[in-house]
Coordinates of N, CA, C and O in Angstrom, one line a residue:
M18 N 15.3 46.7 3.1 CA 14.3 47.8 2.9 C 14.1 48.6 4.1 O 14.0 49.8 4.1
G19 N 13.9 47.9 5.3 CA 13.6 48.6 6.5 C 12.1 48.8 6.7 O 11.3 48.7 5.8
E20 N 11.8 49.0 8.0 CA 10.4 49.2 8.4 C 9.9 50.5 8.0 O 10.6 51.5 8.1
K21 N 8.6 50.6 7.5 CA 8.0 51.9 7.1 C 7.4 52.5 8.4 O 6.8 51.9 9.2
H22 N 7.5 53.9 8.3 CA 6.8 54.7 9.4 C 6.3 56.0 8.7 O 6.6 56.3 7.6
W23 N 5.4 56.6 9.4 CA 4.8 57.9 9.0 C 5.8 59.0 9.4 O 6.3 59.0 10.5
Y24 N 6.0 60.0 8.5 CA 6.8 61.1 8.8 C 6.1 62.4 8.3 O 5.3 62.3 7.4
A25 N 6.4 63.5 9.0 CA 5.8 64.8 8.6 C 6.8 65.5 7.7 O 8.0 65.6 8.1
V26 N 6.3 66.0 6.6 CA 7.2 66.7 5.6 C 6.7 68.1 5.6 O 5.5 68.4 5.4
Y27 N 7.6 69.0 5.7 CA 7.3 70.5 5.5 C 7.5 70.8 4.1 O 8.6 70.5 3.5
T28 N 6.5 71.4 3.4 CA 6.6 71.7 2.0 C 6.9 73.1 1.8 O 6.8 73.9 2.7
R29 N 7.3 73.5 0.6 CA 7.4 74.9 0.3 C 6.0 75.5 0.3 O 5.0 74.8 0.2
V30 N 5.9 76.8 0.3 CA 4.6 77.5 0.5 C 3.7 77.1 -0.7 O 4.0 77.1 -1.8
N31 N 2.5 76.6 -0.3 CA 1.4 76.3 -1.2 C 1.8 75.1 -2.1 O 1.3 75.0 -3.2
C32 N 2.7 74.2 -1.7 CA 3.1 73.1 -2.5 C 2.6 71.7 -2.0 O 3.0 70.7 -2.5
E33 N 1.7 71.7 -1.1 CA 1.2 70.5 -0.5 C 0.6 69.6 -1.6 O 0.9 68.4 -1.6
V34 N -0.3 70.1 -2.4 CA -1.0 69.3 -3.4 C 0.0 68.8 -4.5 O 0.1 67.6 -4.8
K35 N 0.9 69.7 -4.9 CA 1.9 69.4 -5.9 C 2.8 68.3 -5.4 O 3.0 67.2 -6.1
L36 N 3.4 68.4 -4.2 CA 4.3 67.4 -3.6 C 3.6 66.1 -3.4 O 4.1 65.0 -3.7
A37 N 2.4 66.1 -2.9 CA 1.6 64.9 -2.6 C 1.4 64.1 -4.0 O 1.6 62.9 -4.0
G38 N 1.1 64.9 -5.0 CA 0.9 64.2 -6.3 C 2.1 63.6 -6.9 O 2.1 62.5 -7.4
I39 N 3.2 64.3 -6.8 CA 4.5 63.8 -7.2 C 4.9 62.5 -6.5 O 5.3 61.5 -7.1
L40 N 4.7 62.5 -5.2 CA 5.1 61.4 -4.4 C 4.2 60.2 -4.6 O 4.6 59.0 -4.7
K41 N 2.9 60.4 -4.8 CA 2.0 59.3 -5.2 C 2.4 58.7 -6.5 O 2.3 57.5 -6.6
K42 N 2.8 59.5 -7.5 CA 3.3 58.9 -8.8 C 4.5 58.1 -8.6 O 4.7 57.2 -9.4
K43 N 5.3 58.4 -7.6 CA 6.5 57.6 -7.3 C 6.2 56.3 -6.5 O 7.0 55.6 -6.1
G44 N 4.9 56.1 -6.1 CA 4.4 55.0 -5.4 C 4.6 55.1 -3.9 O 4.5 54.1 -3.2
I45 N 4.7 56.3 -3.4 CA 4.8 56.5 -2.0 C 3.4 56.9 -1.4 O 2.7 57.7 -2.0
K46 N 3.1 56.2 -0.3 CA 1.8 56.5 0.4 C 1.9 57.8 1.1 O 2.8 58.1 1.8
V47 N 0.9 58.7 0.7 CA 0.9 60.1 1.2 C -0.5 60.4 1.9 O -1.5 59.9 1.4
L48 N -0.4 61.1 2.9 CA -1.7 61.7 3.5 C -1.6 63.2 3.4 O -0.7 63.8 4.0
Y49 N -2.5 63.8 2.7 CA -2.6 65.2 2.6 C -4.0 65.6 3.1 O -5.0 65.6 2.4
P50 N -4.1 65.8 4.4 CA -5.4 66.1 5.0 C -5.9 67.5 4.7 O -5.1 68.5 4.8
Y51 N -7.1 67.6 4.2 CA -7.6 69.0 3.8 C -9.1 69.0 4.1 O -9.7 68.0 4.4
I52 N -9.6 70.2 4.1 CA -11.0 70.5 4.3 C -11.5 71.3 3.1 O -10.7 72.0 2.5
E53 N -12.7 71.0 2.7 CA -13.3 71.8 1.6 C -14.1 72.9 2.1 O -14.9 72.7 3.0
K54 N -13.8 74.1 1.6 CA -14.5 75.3 2.1 C -15.1 76.0 0.8 O -14.4 76.0 -0.2
Q55 N -16.2 76.7 1.0 CA -16.7 77.5 -0.1 C -16.1 78.9 0.0 O -16.1 79.5 1.0
H56 N -15.5 79.3 -1.1 CA -14.9 80.6 -1.2 C -15.7 81.4 -2.1 O -16.1 81.0 -3.2
F57 N -15.9 82.7 -1.7 CA -16.8 83.6 -2.5 C -15.9 84.7 -3.1 O -15.1 85.3 -2.4
W58 N -16.1 84.9 -4.3 CA -15.6 86.1 -5.0 C -16.7 87.0 -5.4 O -17.9 86.6 -5.2
S59 N -16.4 88.2 -5.9 CA -17.5 89.1 -6.2 C -18.4 88.5 -7.3 O -19.6 88.8 -7.4
D60 N -17.9 87.7 -8.2 CA -18.6 87.2 -9.4 C -19.0 85.7 -9.3 O -19.7 85.2 -10.2
R61 N -18.4 85.0 -8.3 CA -18.7 83.5 -8.3 C -18.3 83.0 -6.9 O -17.7 83.6 -6.1
K62 N -18.7 81.7 -6.8 CA -18.3 81.0 -5.6 C -17.8 79.6 -6.0 O -18.1 79.1 -7.1
K63 N -16.8 79.1 -5.2 CA -16.2 77.8 -5.6 C -15.8 77.1 -4.4 O -15.4 77.7 -3.4
N64 N -15.9 75.8 -4.4 CA -15.4 74.9 -3.3 C -13.8 74.8 -3.5 O -13.4 74.4 -4.6
I65 N -13.1 75.1 -2.5 CA -11.6 75.0 -2.6 C -11.2 74.1 -1.5 O -11.8 73.9 -0.4
K66 N -10.0 73.4 -1.7 CA -9.4 72.5 -0.7 C -8.4 73.3 0.1 O -7.5 73.9 -0.5
K67 N -8.6 73.4 1.4 CA -7.6 74.1 2.2 C -6.9 73.0 3.1 O -7.5 72.2 3.6
P68 N -5.6 73.1 3.1 CA -4.9 72.1 3.9 C -5.2 72.2 5.4 O -5.4 73.3 6.0
L69 N -5.4 71.0 6.0 CA -5.7 71.0 7.4 C -4.5 71.5 8.2 O -4.6 72.2 9.2
F70 N -3.3 71.2 7.8 CA -2.0 71.7 8.4 C -1.3 72.3 7.2 O -0.6 71.7 6.5
P71 N -1.4 73.7 7.1 CA -0.7 74.4 6.0 C 0.8 74.0 6.0 O 1.5 74.0 7.0
S72 N 1.3 73.7 4.8 CA 2.7 73.4 4.5 C 3.1 72.0 5.0 O 4.3 71.8 5.0
Y73 N 2.2 71.2 5.4 CA 2.6 69.8 5.9 C 1.8 68.7 5.1 O 0.7 68.9 4.8
I74 N 2.6 67.7 4.8 CA 1.9 66.4 4.4 C 2.6 65.3 5.2 O 3.6 65.5 5.8
F75 N 2.0 64.1 5.1 CA 2.6 63.0 5.8 C 2.9 61.9 4.8 O 2.2 61.7 3.8
V76 N 4.1 61.3 5.0 CA 4.5 60.2 4.1 C 4.8 58.9 4.8 O 5.3 59.0 6.0
Y77 N 4.5 57.8 4.2 CA 4.7 56.5 4.8 C 5.8 55.8 4.1 O 5.6 55.3 3.0
I78 N 7.1 55.9 4.6 CA 8.2 55.4 3.9 C 9.2 54.7 4.8 O 9.1 54.7 6.1
N79 N 10.2 54.0 4.2 CA 11.3 53.5 5.0 C 12.5 54.3 4.7 O 12.5 55.3 3.8
T80 N 13.6 54.0 5.3 CA 14.8 54.9 5.1 C 15.4 54.9 3.7 O 16.0 55.9 3.3
N81 N 15.1 53.8 2.9 CA 15.5 53.8 1.5 C 14.8 54.8 0.6 O 15.2 55.1 -0.5
E82 N 13.6 55.2 1.1 CA 12.8 56.1 0.3 C 13.0 57.6 0.6 O 12.3 58.5 0.0
Y83 N 13.8 57.9 1.6 CA 14.1 59.3 1.9 C 14.5 60.2 0.7 O 13.9 61.3 0.5
Y84 N 15.4 59.7 -0.1 CA 15.9 60.5 -1.2 C 14.8 60.7 -2.2 O 14.7 61.8 -2.8
S85 N 13.9 59.8 -2.4 CA 12.8 60.0 -3.3 C 11.9 61.1 -2.9 O 11.4 61.9 -3.7
V86 N 11.8 61.3 -1.6 CA 11.0 62.4 -1.0 C 11.8 63.7 -1.1 O 11.3 64.7 -1.6
T87 N 13.0 63.7 -0.6 CA 13.8 64.9 -0.5 C 14.2 65.5 -1.9 O 14.4 66.7 -2.0
S88 N 14.2 64.7 -2.9 CA 14.6 65.2 -4.3 C 13.3 65.6 -5.1 O 13.5 66.0 -6.2
S89 N 12.2 65.6 -4.5 CA 10.9 66.0 -5.2 C 10.7 67.5 -5.1 O 10.9 68.1 -4.1
A90 N 10.1 68.0 -6.2 CA 9.8 69.4 -6.2 C 8.7 69.8 -5.2 O 7.8 69.0 -5.0
G91 N 8.9 70.8 -4.5 CA 8.0 71.2 -3.4 C 8.4 70.8 -2.0 O 7.9 71.3 -1.0
F92 N 9.4 69.9 -1.9 CA 9.9 69.4 -0.6 C 10.8 70.5 0.0 O 11.6 71.2 -0.6
S93 N 10.6 70.8 1.3 CA 11.4 71.7 2.1 C 12.3 70.9 3.0 O 13.5 70.9 2.9
H94 N 11.7 70.2 4.0 CA 12.4 69.4 4.9 C 11.5 68.5 5.7 O 10.3 68.7 5.8
F95 N 12.1 67.5 6.3 CA 11.4 66.6 7.3 C 11.4 67.3 8.6 O 12.3 68.1 9.0
I96 N 10.3 67.1 9.4 CA 10.2 67.6 10.7 C 11.1 66.6 11.5 O 10.9 65.4 11.5
C97 N 12.1 67.2 12.2 CA 13.1 66.4 12.9 C 13.2 66.7 14.4 O 12.9 67.8 14.8
F98 N 13.6 65.7 15.2 CA 13.9 65.8 16.6 C 15.3 65.2 16.8 O 15.5 64.1 16.3
Q99 N 16.1 66.0 17.4 CA 17.5 65.5 17.7 C 18.2 65.1 16.4 O 18.9 64.1 16.3
G100 N 18.0 65.8 15.3 CA 18.7 65.6 14.0 C 18.1 64.5 13.2 O 18.7 64.2 12.1
K101 N 17.1 63.8 13.6 CA 16.5 62.7 12.9 C 15.1 63.0 12.6 O 14.4 63.5 13.4
P102 N 14.6 62.6 11.4 CA 13.2 62.7 11.0 C 12.3 62.1 12.1 O 12.5 60.9 12.5
A103 N 11.3 62.8 12.6 CA 10.4 62.3 13.7 C 9.4 61.5 13.1 O 8.7 61.8 12.1
T104 N 9.2 60.3 13.7 CA 8.1 59.4 13.2 C 6.8 59.9 13.9 O 6.8 60.3 15.0
I105 N 5.7 59.7 13.1 CA 4.4 60.0 13.6 C 3.7 58.7 13.9 O 3.6 57.8 13.1
P106 N 3.2 58.5 15.2 CA 2.6 57.2 15.5 C 1.4 56.9 14.6 O 0.6 57.8 14.2
D107 N 1.2 55.7 14.2 CA 0.1 55.2 13.4 C -1.3 55.7 14.0 O -2.2 56.0 13.3
T108 N -1.4 55.6 15.3 CA -2.6 56.0 16.0 C -3.0 57.5 15.7 O -4.2 57.8 15.5
Q109 N -2.0 58.3 15.6 CA -2.3 59.7 15.3 C -2.7 59.9 13.8 O -3.7 60.7 13.5
I110 N -2.1 59.2 12.9 CA -2.6 59.2 11.5 C -4.0 58.6 11.4 O -4.8 59.2 10.7
D111 N -4.2 57.5 12.1 CA -5.6 56.9 12.1 C -6.6 57.9 12.6 O -7.7 58.0 12.1
A112 N -6.3 58.6 13.7 CA -7.2 59.6 14.2 C -7.5 60.7 13.3 O -8.7 61.1 13.1
I113 N -6.5 61.2 12.5 CA -6.8 62.2 11.5 C -7.7 61.7 10.4 O -8.7 62.3 10.1
N114 N -7.5 60.5 9.9 CA -8.3 59.9 8.9 C -9.8 59.7 9.4 O -10.7 60.0 8.7
K115 N -9.9 59.2 10.6 CA -11.2 58.9 11.2 C -12.0 60.3 11.4 O -13.2 60.3 11.2
L116 N -11.3 61.3 11.9 CA -11.9 62.6 12.1 C -12.4 63.2 10.8 O -13.4 63.7 10.7
L117 N -11.6 63.0 9.8 CA -12.0 63.6 8.5 C -13.2 62.9 7.9 O -14.0 63.6 7.2
L118 N -13.5 61.7 8.3 CA -14.6 60.9 7.8 C -15.8 61.1 8.8 O -16.9 60.7 8.5
S119 N -15.6 61.7 10.0 CA -16.7 61.8 11.0 C -17.5 63.0 10.7 O -17.3 63.8 9.9
R120 N -18.6 63.1 11.6 CA -19.5 64.2 11.5 C -19.3 65.2 12.7 O -20.1 66.0 13.0
Y121 N -18.2 65.0 13.4 CA -17.9 65.9 14.5 C -17.6 67.3 14.0 O -17.0 67.5 13.0
A122 N -18.0 68.3 14.9 CA -17.6 69.6 14.6 C -16.1 69.7 15.1 O -15.8 69.4 16.2
W123 N -15.2 70.2 14.2 CA -13.8 70.2 14.6 C -13.0 71.3 14.0 O -13.5 71.9 13.0
W124 N -11.9 71.6 14.5 CA -11.0 72.6 14.0 C -9.6 72.3 14.4 O -9.3 71.4 15.2
V125 N -8.6 73.0 13.8 CA -7.2 72.8 14.1 C -6.7 73.9 15.0 O -7.0 75.1 14.7
E126 N -5.9 73.6 16.0 CA -5.3 74.6 16.8 C -3.8 74.5 16.8 O -3.3 73.3 17.0
S127 N -3.1 75.5 16.5 CA -1.6 75.4 16.4 C -0.9 75.6 17.7 O -0.2 76.6 17.9
R128 N -1.0 74.7 18.5 CA -0.2 74.7 19.8 C -0.3 73.3 20.4 O -1.3 72.5 20.1
V129 N 0.7 72.9 21.1 CA 0.6 71.6 21.8 C -0.1 71.9 23.2 O 0.2 72.8 23.9
L130 N -1.1 71.0 23.4 CA -1.9 71.2 24.7 C -1.2 70.4 25.8 O -1.2 69.2 25.7
K131 N -0.6 71.0 26.7 CA 0.2 70.4 27.8 C -0.7 70.2 29.0 O -0.5 69.2 29.8
K132 N -1.7 71.0 29.2 CA -2.5 70.9 30.4 C -3.8 70.2 30.0 O -4.2 70.2 28.9
G133 N -4.4 69.5 31.0 CA -5.6 68.8 30.8 C -5.6 67.4 31.1 O -4.5 66.8 31.3
T134 N -6.7 66.8 31.2 CA -6.9 65.4 31.6 C -6.9 64.5 30.3 O -7.5 64.8 29.3
K135 N -6.2 63.4 30.4 CA -6.2 62.5 29.3 C -7.5 61.7 29.3 O -8.0 61.3 30.3
V136 N -8.1 61.6 28.0 CA -9.4 61.0 27.9 C -9.4 60.0 26.7 O -8.5 60.1 25.9
E137 N -10.4 59.2 26.7 CA -10.6 58.2 25.6 C -12.0 58.4 25.1 O -12.9 58.4 25.9
V138 N -12.2 58.5 23.8 CA -13.5 58.6 23.2 C -14.2 57.2 23.4 O -13.6 56.2 23.1
T139 N -15.4 57.2 23.8 CA -16.1 55.9 24.1 C -17.2 55.6 23.1 O -17.7 54.5 23.0
E140 N -17.6 56.6 22.3 CA -18.7 56.4 21.3 C -18.4 57.0 20.0 O -17.6 57.9 19.8
G141 N -19.0 56.5 18.9 CA -18.9 57.0 17.6 C -17.7 56.5 16.8 O -17.0 55.5 17.3
T142 N -17.4 57.1 15.7 CA -16.3 56.6 14.8 C -14.9 56.7 15.4 O -14.0 56.1 15.0
L143 N -14.8 57.6 16.4 CA -13.5 57.8 17.1 C -13.4 57.0 18.4 O -12.4 57.3 19.1
A144 N -14.3 56.1 18.6 CA -14.2 55.3 19.9 C -12.8 54.7 20.0 O -12.3 54.1 19.0
G145 N -12.2 54.8 21.1 CA -10.9 54.2 21.3 C -9.8 55.2 21.2 O -8.7 54.9 21.6
Q146 N -10.0 56.3 20.5 CA -9.0 57.3 20.3 C -8.8 58.1 21.6 O -9.7 58.3 22.3
Q147 N -7.5 58.4 21.9 CA -7.2 59.1 23.1 C -6.8 60.5 22.8 O -6.3 60.8 21.7
G148 N -7.1 61.4 23.7 CA -6.8 62.8 23.5 C -6.7 63.5 24.9 O -6.5 62.9 25.9
V149 N -6.7 64.8 24.8 CA -6.6 65.6 26.0 C -7.9 66.5 26.1 O -8.4 67.0 25.2
L150 N -8.4 66.5 27.3 CA -9.6 67.3 27.6 C -9.2 68.8 27.7 O -8.3 69.1 28.4
V151 N -9.9 69.6 27.0 CA -9.7 71.1 27.1 C -11.1 71.7 27.3 O -12.1 71.2 26.9
R152 N -11.1 72.8 27.9 CA -12.3 73.6 28.1 C -12.3 74.8 27.3 O -11.4 75.5 27.2
D153 N -13.5 75.0 26.7 CA -13.7 76.2 25.8 C -15.0 76.8 26.3 O -16.1 76.2 25.9
S154 N -15.0 77.8 27.0 CA -16.2 78.4 27.6 C -16.9 77.3 28.5 O -16.2 76.8 29.4
D155 N -18.1 77.0 28.2 CA -18.9 76.0 29.0 C -18.9 74.7 28.3 O -19.5 73.7 28.8
Q156 N -18.2 74.5 27.2 CA -18.2 73.2 26.5 C -17.0 72.4 26.9 O -16.0 72.9 27.4
K157 N -17.1 71.1 26.7 CA -16.0 70.2 26.9 C -15.6 69.7 25.5 O -16.4 69.2 24.7
N158 N -14.3 69.9 25.2 CA -13.8 69.5 23.9 C -12.6 68.6 24.1 O -11.9 68.6 25.1
I159 N -12.4 67.8 23.0 CA -11.3 66.8 23.0 C -10.2 67.3 22.0 O -10.6 67.8 20.9
A160 N -9.0 67.2 22.3 CA -7.9 67.5 21.4 C -7.1 66.3 21.1 O -6.6 65.6 22.1
I161 N -6.9 65.9 19.9 CA -6.0 64.9 19.5 C -4.7 65.6 19.0 O -4.7 66.3 18.0
E162 N -3.6 65.3 19.7 CA -2.4 66.0 19.4 C -1.6 65.3 18.3 O -1.4 64.1 18.4
I163 N -1.0 66.1 17.4 CA -0.1 65.6 16.4 C 1.2 66.2 16.9 O 1.6 67.3 16.6
T164 N 1.9 65.5 17.9 CA 2.9 66.1 18.7 C 4.1 66.6 17.8 O 4.7 67.6 18.2
A165 N 4.5 65.8 16.8 CA 5.7 66.2 16.0 C 5.4 67.6 15.3 O 6.4 68.2 14.9
L166 N 4.2 68.0 15.1 CA 3.9 69.2 14.4 C 3.5 70.3 15.3 O 3.3 71.5 14.9
S167 N 3.4 70.1 16.6 CA 2.9 71.0 17.6 C 1.5 71.5 17.1 O 1.2 72.7 17.1
Q168 N 0.7 70.6 16.7 CA -0.7 70.9 16.2 C -1.7 70.0 17.0 O -1.3 68.9 17.4
S169 N -2.9 70.5 17.1 CA -3.9 69.7 17.7 C -5.2 69.8 16.9 O -5.5 70.9 16.5
I170 N -5.9 68.7 16.8 CA -7.2 68.8 16.2 C -8.2 68.7 17.3 O -8.1 67.9 18.2
I171 N -9.1 69.7 17.4 CA -10.1 69.8 18.5 C -11.5 69.5 18.0 O -11.9 70.1 16.9
F172 N -12.2 68.7 18.7 CA -13.6 68.5 18.4 C -14.5 68.4 19.6 O -14.0 68.1 20.7
S173 N -15.7 68.7 19.5 CA -16.7 68.7 20.6 C -17.3 67.3 20.8 O -17.7 66.7 19.9
L174 N -17.4 67.0 22.1 CA -18.2 65.8 22.5 C -19.0 66.1 23.7 O -18.7 67.0 24.5
N175 N -20.0 65.3 23.9 CA -20.8 65.4 25.2 C -20.0 64.6 26.2 O -19.3 63.7 25.9
P176 N -20.2 65.0 27.5 CA -19.4 64.3 28.6 C -19.6 62.8 28.6 O -18.7 62.1 29.0
H177 N -20.8 62.3 28.2 CA -21.0 60.8 28.2 C -20.3 60.1 27.0 O -20.3 58.9 27.0
Q178 N -19.7 60.8 26.1 CA -19.0 60.2 24.9 C -17.5 60.0 25.2 O -16.8 59.5 24.3
F179 N -17.0 60.3 26.3 CA -15.6 60.0 26.6 C -15.4 59.7 28.1 O -16.3 59.9 28.9
K180 N -14.3 59.0 28.4 CA -14.0 58.7 29.8 C -12.6 59.1 30.1 O -11.7 59.2 29.2
V181 N -12.3 59.4 31.4 CA -11.0 59.8 31.8 C -10.1 58.5 31.9 O -10.6 57.5 32.3
I182 N -8.9 58.6 31.5 CA -7.9 57.5 31.6 C -6.7 58.0 32.4 O -6.4 59.2 32.5
D183 N -5.9 57.0 32.9 CA -4.7 57.4 33.6 C -3.6 57.6 32.8 O -3.3 57.1 31.8

């Protein structure tokens, strides 16, 4: 069977929900992170789910399950490095899940943060998570990088809620 890992899947445009549903029916563990936003039209308003990472979902599979994913409607390709699907560390998937459940103010930024000090959150639901310190005006913000996607989730903390690590 092989050991299971998390992988990032690039979907066809606007197919995140469709592909996630198909894969769940096949018994594959899927993470489709989204945020709910209120959308206003001239005659009504409605809560809609917007993908946290447009055109991406995450799957927890072993090598025997690749075909099940690649043969599904809405699949485009795996995110690869050096010709092989890139694994996403469990800690990064855990950080996404914890952040979605937290009350932190957060947003997604589409770039890899290479500069900054490595920090660890010391308080709250994300205690123990590591990230990169970034500055935004006079605030101090933490970014948890999803390196395989070149994406970062950024959230605000007070300086006493994190510590610098080596």
